[in-house]
Coordinates of C-alpha atoms in Angstrom, one line a residue:
M1017 CA 227.2 45.8 119.0
L1018 CA 228.9 46.8 115.7
F1019 CA 229.0 50.2 114.0
D1020 CA 230.2 50.1 110.4
R1021 CA 231.6 53.3 108.9
G1022 CA 229.9 52.4 105.6
Q1023 CA 226.4 52.6 107.0
Q1024 CA 224.1 55.5 106.1
P1025 CA 224.1 58.0 108.9
R1026 CA 220.8 58.5 110.7
K1027 CA 219.1 61.9 110.8
P1028 CA 219.7 63.4 114.3
D1029 CA 217.1 65.3 116.4
S1030 CA 217.2 69.0 116.0
A1031 CA 217.2 69.5 119.8
A1032 CA 220.2 71.3 121.4
D1033 CA 223.1 69.1 122.0
T1034 CA 223.4 70.2 125.7
T1035 CA 220.0 68.8 126.7
P1036 CA 220.3 65.5 128.6
D1037 CA 217.9 62.7 127.8
P1038 CA 215.6 64.6 125.5
K1039 CA 212.0 63.5 125.3
P1040 CA 211.0 62.0 121.9
E1041 CA 209.2 64.4 119.6
P1042 CA 205.5 63.4 119.0
A1043 CA 204.8 61.9 115.6
P1044 CA 203.6 64.4 113.1
E1045 CA 200.0 64.4 112.0
P1046 CA 199.6 62.8 108.5
I1047 CA 198.8 65.2 105.7
Q1048 CA 195.4 64.6 104.2
P1049 CA 195.2 64.2 100.4
G1050 CA 193.4 66.8 98.4
G1051 CA 195.4 69.9 99.5
G1052 CA 193.6 72.8 101.0
E1053 CA 194.8 75.3 103.6
E1054 CA 195.5 72.7 106.2
Q1055 CA 198.1 70.9 104.1
E1056 CA 201.6 71.5 105.3
A1057 CA 203.7 73.4 102.9
V1058 CA 206.7 71.7 101.4
P1059 CA 209.9 73.5 102.5
D1060 CA 211.7 75.2 99.7
G1061 CA 215.4 74.7 98.9
R1062 CA 216.5 77.7 101.0
E1063 CA 215.0 76.2 104.1
I1064 CA 216.6 72.8 103.5
A1065 CA 220.0 74.5 102.8
A1066 CA 219.7 76.5 106.0
E1067 CA 218.8 73.4 108.0
N1068 CA 221.8 71.5 106.5
E1069 CA 224.1 74.4 107.4
F1070 CA 222.9 74.3 111.0
F1071 CA 223.5 70.6 111.2
I1072 CA 227.1 70.9 110.0
L1073 CA 227.9 73.9 112.2
R1074 CA 226.5 72.1 115.2
A1075 CA 228.5 69.0 114.4
I1076 CA 231.8 70.9 114.2
H1077 CA 230.9 72.9 117.4
R1078 CA 230.4 69.6 119.2
L1079 CA 233.6 68.0 118.0
G1080 CA 235.9 71.1 118.0
H1081 CA 237.5 70.2 114.7
A1082 CA 236.2 67.4 112.4
T1083 CA 236.9 65.5 109.3
S1084 CA 234.2 65.3 106.6
W1085 CA 233.5 61.7 107.6
Q1086 CA 232.9 62.7 111.2
I1087 CA 230.7 65.6 110.2
S1088 CA 228.7 63.3 108.0
Y1089 CA 227.9 60.9 110.9
M1090 CA 227.3 63.7 113.4
S1091 CA 225.1 65.7 111.1
G1092 CA 223.1 62.9 109.5
L1093 CA 224.0 64.1 106.0
N1094 CA 225.7 62.1 103.3
R1095 CA 229.3 62.9 102.3
R1096 CA 228.4 64.6 99.0
S1097 CA 226.0 66.9 100.8
V1098 CA 228.5 67.6 103.5
Q1099 CA 231.2 68.6 101.0
R1100 CA 228.8 71.0 99.2
V1101 CA 227.6 72.7 102.4
I1102 CA 231.2 72.9 103.7
K1103 CA 232.2 74.7 100.5
R1104 CA 229.3 77.1 100.9
L1105 CA 230.0 77.8 104.5
S1106 CA 233.7 78.4 103.8
Q1107 CA 232.9 80.9 101.1
Q1108 CA 230.7 82.7 103.7
N1109 CA 233.7 82.7 106.1
M1110 CA 231.9 80.6 108.7
L1111 CA 234.4 77.7 108.5
A1112 CA 238.2 77.4 108.4
S1113 CA 240.2 74.4 107.2
A1114 CA 243.4 72.9 108.5
K1115 CA 245.3 69.7 108.0
L1116 CA 246.2 67.1 110.7
P1117 CA 249.9 65.9 110.8
N1118 CA 248.8 62.8 108.7
G1119 CA 247.6 65.2 105.9
E1120 CA 243.8 64.7 106.5
P1121 CA 241.8 67.9 106.2
V1122 CA 239.7 69.1 109.1
Y1123 CA 237.2 71.9 109.6
L1124 CA 236.8 74.4 112.4
L1125 CA 234.3 77.2 113.3
R1126 CA 235.2 80.8 112.5
Q1127 CA 233.5 83.5 114.5
A1128 CA 230.8 84.0 111.8
G1129 CA 229.9 80.3 112.2
A1130 CA 229.7 80.7 116.0
D1131 CA 227.5 83.8 115.6
E1132 CA 225.2 81.8 113.3
L1133 CA 224.8 79.1 116.0
S1134 CA 224.1 81.9 118.5
L1135 CA 221.2 83.1 116.4
H1136 CA 219.8 79.5 116.2
W1137 CA 220.1 78.8 120.0
Q1138 CA 219.4 82.3 121.3
R1139 CA 222.5 82.1 123.5
K1140 CA 226.2 83.2 123.0
V1141 CA 228.3 80.6 121.3
K1142 CA 232.1 81.3 121.7
R1143 CA 234.7 80.2 119.2
T1144 CA 237.9 79.1 120.9
N1145 CA 241.3 78.7 119.4
D1146 CA 242.5 75.7 121.4
D1147 CA 241.6 73.3 118.6
Y1148 CA 244.4 74.8 116.4
G1149 CA 246.7 73.9 119.3
F1150 CA 245.3 70.3 119.4
I1151 CA 245.9 69.9 115.7
R1152 CA 249.6 70.9 116.0
S1153 CA 250.3 69.1 119.3
R1154 CA 251.2 65.4 120.0
L1155 CA 247.6 65.0 121.3
W1156 CA 246.1 65.2 117.8
K1157 CA 245.8 61.4 117.5
H1158 CA 244.0 61.3 120.9
R1159 CA 241.3 63.8 119.7
K1160 CA 241.1 62.1 116.3
L1161 CA 240.3 58.8 118.0
A1162 CA 237.8 60.4 120.4
N1163 CA 236.0 62.1 117.5
D1164 CA 236.0 59.0 115.3
A1165 CA 234.5 57.0 118.2
A1166 CA 231.9 59.7 119.1
A1167 CA 230.8 59.9 115.5
A1168 CA 230.3 56.1 115.2
L1169 CA 228.6 55.8 118.5
S1170 CA 226.3 58.7 117.8
Q1171 CA 224.5 56.5 115.2
N1172 CA 223.0 54.4 118.1
F1173 CA 223.5 56.3 121.3
Q1174 CA 223.3 59.8 122.9
V1175 CA 227.0 60.8 123.0
Y1176 CA 228.9 63.6 124.7
T1177 CA 232.1 64.3 122.9
E1178 CA 235.5 65.1 124.4
R1179 CA 235.1 68.7 123.4
E1180 CA 231.7 69.0 125.0
I1181 CA 232.9 67.4 128.3
Q1182 CA 236.0 69.6 128.4
T1183 CA 233.9 72.7 128.0
G1184 CA 231.2 71.7 130.5
R1185 CA 228.5 71.0 127.9
N1186 CA 227.3 67.8 129.5
P1187 CA 224.6 66.8 132.1
A1188 CA 226.9 67.7 135.0
R1189 CA 227.5 71.2 133.6
R1190 CA 231.1 71.0 134.6
R1191 CA 234.4 69.6 133.3
E1192 CA 234.9 67.1 136.2
I1193 CA 232.1 64.6 136.1
L1194 CA 233.4 62.8 139.2
P1195 CA 235.6 64.5 141.8
G1196 CA 239.0 65.0 140.0
K1197 CA 237.9 62.7 137.1
V1198 CA 237.2 63.8 133.5
P1199 CA 236.1 61.2 130.9
D1200 CA 237.2 61.3 127.3
L1201 CA 233.7 60.3 126.1
L1202 CA 230.3 59.5 127.5
Y1203 CA 227.4 57.7 125.9
L1204 CA 224.1 56.6 127.2
D1205 CA 223.4 52.8 126.8
H1206 CA 219.8 51.5 126.7
L1207 CA 219.5 48.3 128.8
E1208 CA 216.6 46.1 129.8
S1209 CA 217.2 47.1 133.4
G1210 CA 217.2 50.8 132.5
N1211 CA 219.5 53.4 130.9
G1212 CA 223.0 54.1 132.1
W1213 CA 226.1 56.0 131.1
V1214 CA 229.3 54.4 129.8
W1215 CA 232.4 56.3 130.9
V1216 CA 235.1 56.0 128.2
E1217 CA 238.9 56.5 128.6
I1218 CA 241.0 56.6 125.5
E1219 CA 244.2 54.6 125.8
R1220 CA 246.8 55.3 123.2
A1221 CA 250.1 55.6 125.0
Y1222 CA 251.7 53.5 127.8
K1223 CA 250.8 55.3 131.1
K1224 CA 253.2 55.7 134.0
R1225 CA 252.4 53.4 137.0
S1226 CA 251.1 56.3 139.1
N1227 CA 248.8 57.4 136.2
Y1228 CA 247.6 53.9 135.6
K1229 CA 246.6 53.6 139.3
H1230 CA 244.5 56.7 138.8
L1231 CA 242.8 55.0 135.9
I1232 CA 242.2 51.9 137.9
K1233 CA 240.7 54.0 140.8
T1234 CA 238.3 55.6 138.3
A1235 CA 237.2 52.2 137.0
E1236 CA 236.6 50.9 140.6
M1237 CA 234.7 54.1 141.6
I1238 CA 232.3 53.4 138.7
A1239 CA 232.1 49.6 138.5
M1240 CA 232.8 48.6 142.1
P1241 CA 231.6 51.4 144.2
R1242 CA 232.2 51.2 148.0
E1243 CA 228.7 52.4 148.9
G1244 CA 227.1 49.9 146.6
A1245 CA 225.3 52.5 144.5
R1246 CA 226.7 53.6 141.2
P1247 CA 227.7 57.3 140.8
M1248 CA 225.0 59.4 139.1
L1249 CA 225.2 61.8 136.1
G1250 CA 222.1 63.8 135.9
R1251 CA 219.2 61.4 136.8
K1252 CA 220.9 58.3 135.4
P1253 CA 223.7 56.1 136.9
I1254 CA 227.2 55.6 135.4
L1255 CA 227.0 51.9 134.9
Y1256 CA 230.1 50.9 132.9
F1257 CA 233.8 51.9 132.4
A1258 CA 235.4 51.4 129.0
L1259 CA 238.9 51.5 127.6
L1260 CA 239.0 52.8 124.0
A1261 CA 242.0 51.5 121.9
E1262 CA 243.0 52.3 118.4
D1263 CA 243.0 48.7 117.1
L1264 CA 242.9 45.1 118.2
D1265 CA 246.6 44.8 119.0
E1266 CA 246.5 47.9 121.2
A1267 CA 243.4 46.6 122.9
K1268 CA 245.1 43.3 123.8
R1269 CA 248.1 45.2 125.3
H1270 CA 245.9 47.4 127.5
V1271 CA 243.6 44.6 128.6
R1272 CA 246.6 42.4 129.6
R1273 CA 248.0 45.3 131.7
F1274 CA 244.6 46.0 133.2
M1275 CA 244.1 42.4 134.3
R1276 CA 247.6 42.2 135.8
Q1277 CA 246.5 44.9 138.3
Y1278 CA 244.4 42.2 139.9
N1279 CA 246.7 39.2 139.4
V1280 CA 244.2 37.6 137.0
K1281 CA 245.7 34.7 135.0
K1282 CA 244.0 33.4 131.9
D1283 CA 243.1 29.9 133.0
E1284 CA 242.3 30.6 136.6
P1285 CA 238.8 31.2 137.9
L1286 CA 237.8 34.7 139.1
Q1287 CA 236.7 35.5 142.6
E1288 CA 233.0 36.3 142.7
H1289 CA 233.3 40.0 143.7
L1290 CA 236.1 40.5 141.1
G1291 CA 234.1 38.9 138.4
R1292 CA 231.1 41.1 139.1
Y1293 CA 233.3 44.2 138.9
L1294 CA 235.1 43.1 135.7
E1295 CA 231.7 42.4 134.0
S1296 CA 231.1 46.2 134.2
V1297 CA 234.4 47.0 132.4
Y1298 CA 234.7 47.0 128.7
V1299 CA 237.2 47.5 125.9
I1300 CA 236.3 49.3 122.7
Y1301 CA 238.5 49.1 119.7
W1302 CA 238.6 49.7 115.9
S1303 CA 238.5 46.7 113.6
D1304 CA 237.7 46.5 109.9
G1305 CA 236.3 50.1 110.0
A1306 CA 233.9 49.3 112.9
V1307 CA 233.7 50.0 116.6
N1308 CA 233.7 46.8 118.7
P1309 CA 232.7 46.9 122.4
R1310 CA 233.6 43.8 124.3
N1311 CA 233.4 42.8 127.9
I1312 CA 236.9 42.8 129.3
V1313 CA 236.8 39.4 130.9
W1314 CA 235.7 37.6 127.7
F1315 CA 238.1 39.7 125.7
F1316 CA 240.9 38.6 128.0
R1317 CA 239.9 34.9 127.8
D1318 CA 239.6 35.0 124.0
H1319 CA 242.5 37.2 122.9
C1320 CA 245.1 37.4 125.6

């Protein structure tokens, strides 16, 4: 699987982002030539503009704060359209702007933008101020990587962002998906044997030994469950555990440490039960502007 930043973003469904596993919309009836009263009216520019504004407000609401690239992928609009709509929404006091420590501009919802979403969804949308804290804190790179990955993965998968998970806007309707465990990202993978969730943990810094044991316990709960049945999220199982690294070198470092937990050496054969478990663990990393998911066993054999 490869997700190139340069590809044209797809147009997302207009369904609310909190609905798990939405049913596909029926194909529209073709419009018959010759006009007449039954022919569907072509939407005017105001309707298209309002729809584009909704797509962008929804994308920022899902991510918390977002760059124009992330908004483009999450909204399905090209970069030029995104920039025009952002300018219009900013003039209407629906969006605020800020800069990450690396100088990259990001956009956030103002209360007027949250109120506009409330009108669309017929439910109260609250604007929170914690994203300003994220931007100024040492966690800004963690959220930036989470949002980059969510935007790229959204082109092919149903994704729940870090912000959505932290605020309980996910199929579990709570922050902790498993007891005491909160993923950084979730996405739904479509397999021949059925659909299942991928639990993603972002690894940017070197964890303490106690924290790393907690990470390993989460991986084992998902990929090597004691009861034999994978944990469920909604009506679908959580099938895979994935580490998300910033680049190839960081991915190598985390995979080496992960494999050391089980005393795995590069040229030695794996025990059968350990091999089955590690086949359900992946590493995802950025390389040449693309997201690369790789099975952790093959990654270890090839790169470490």
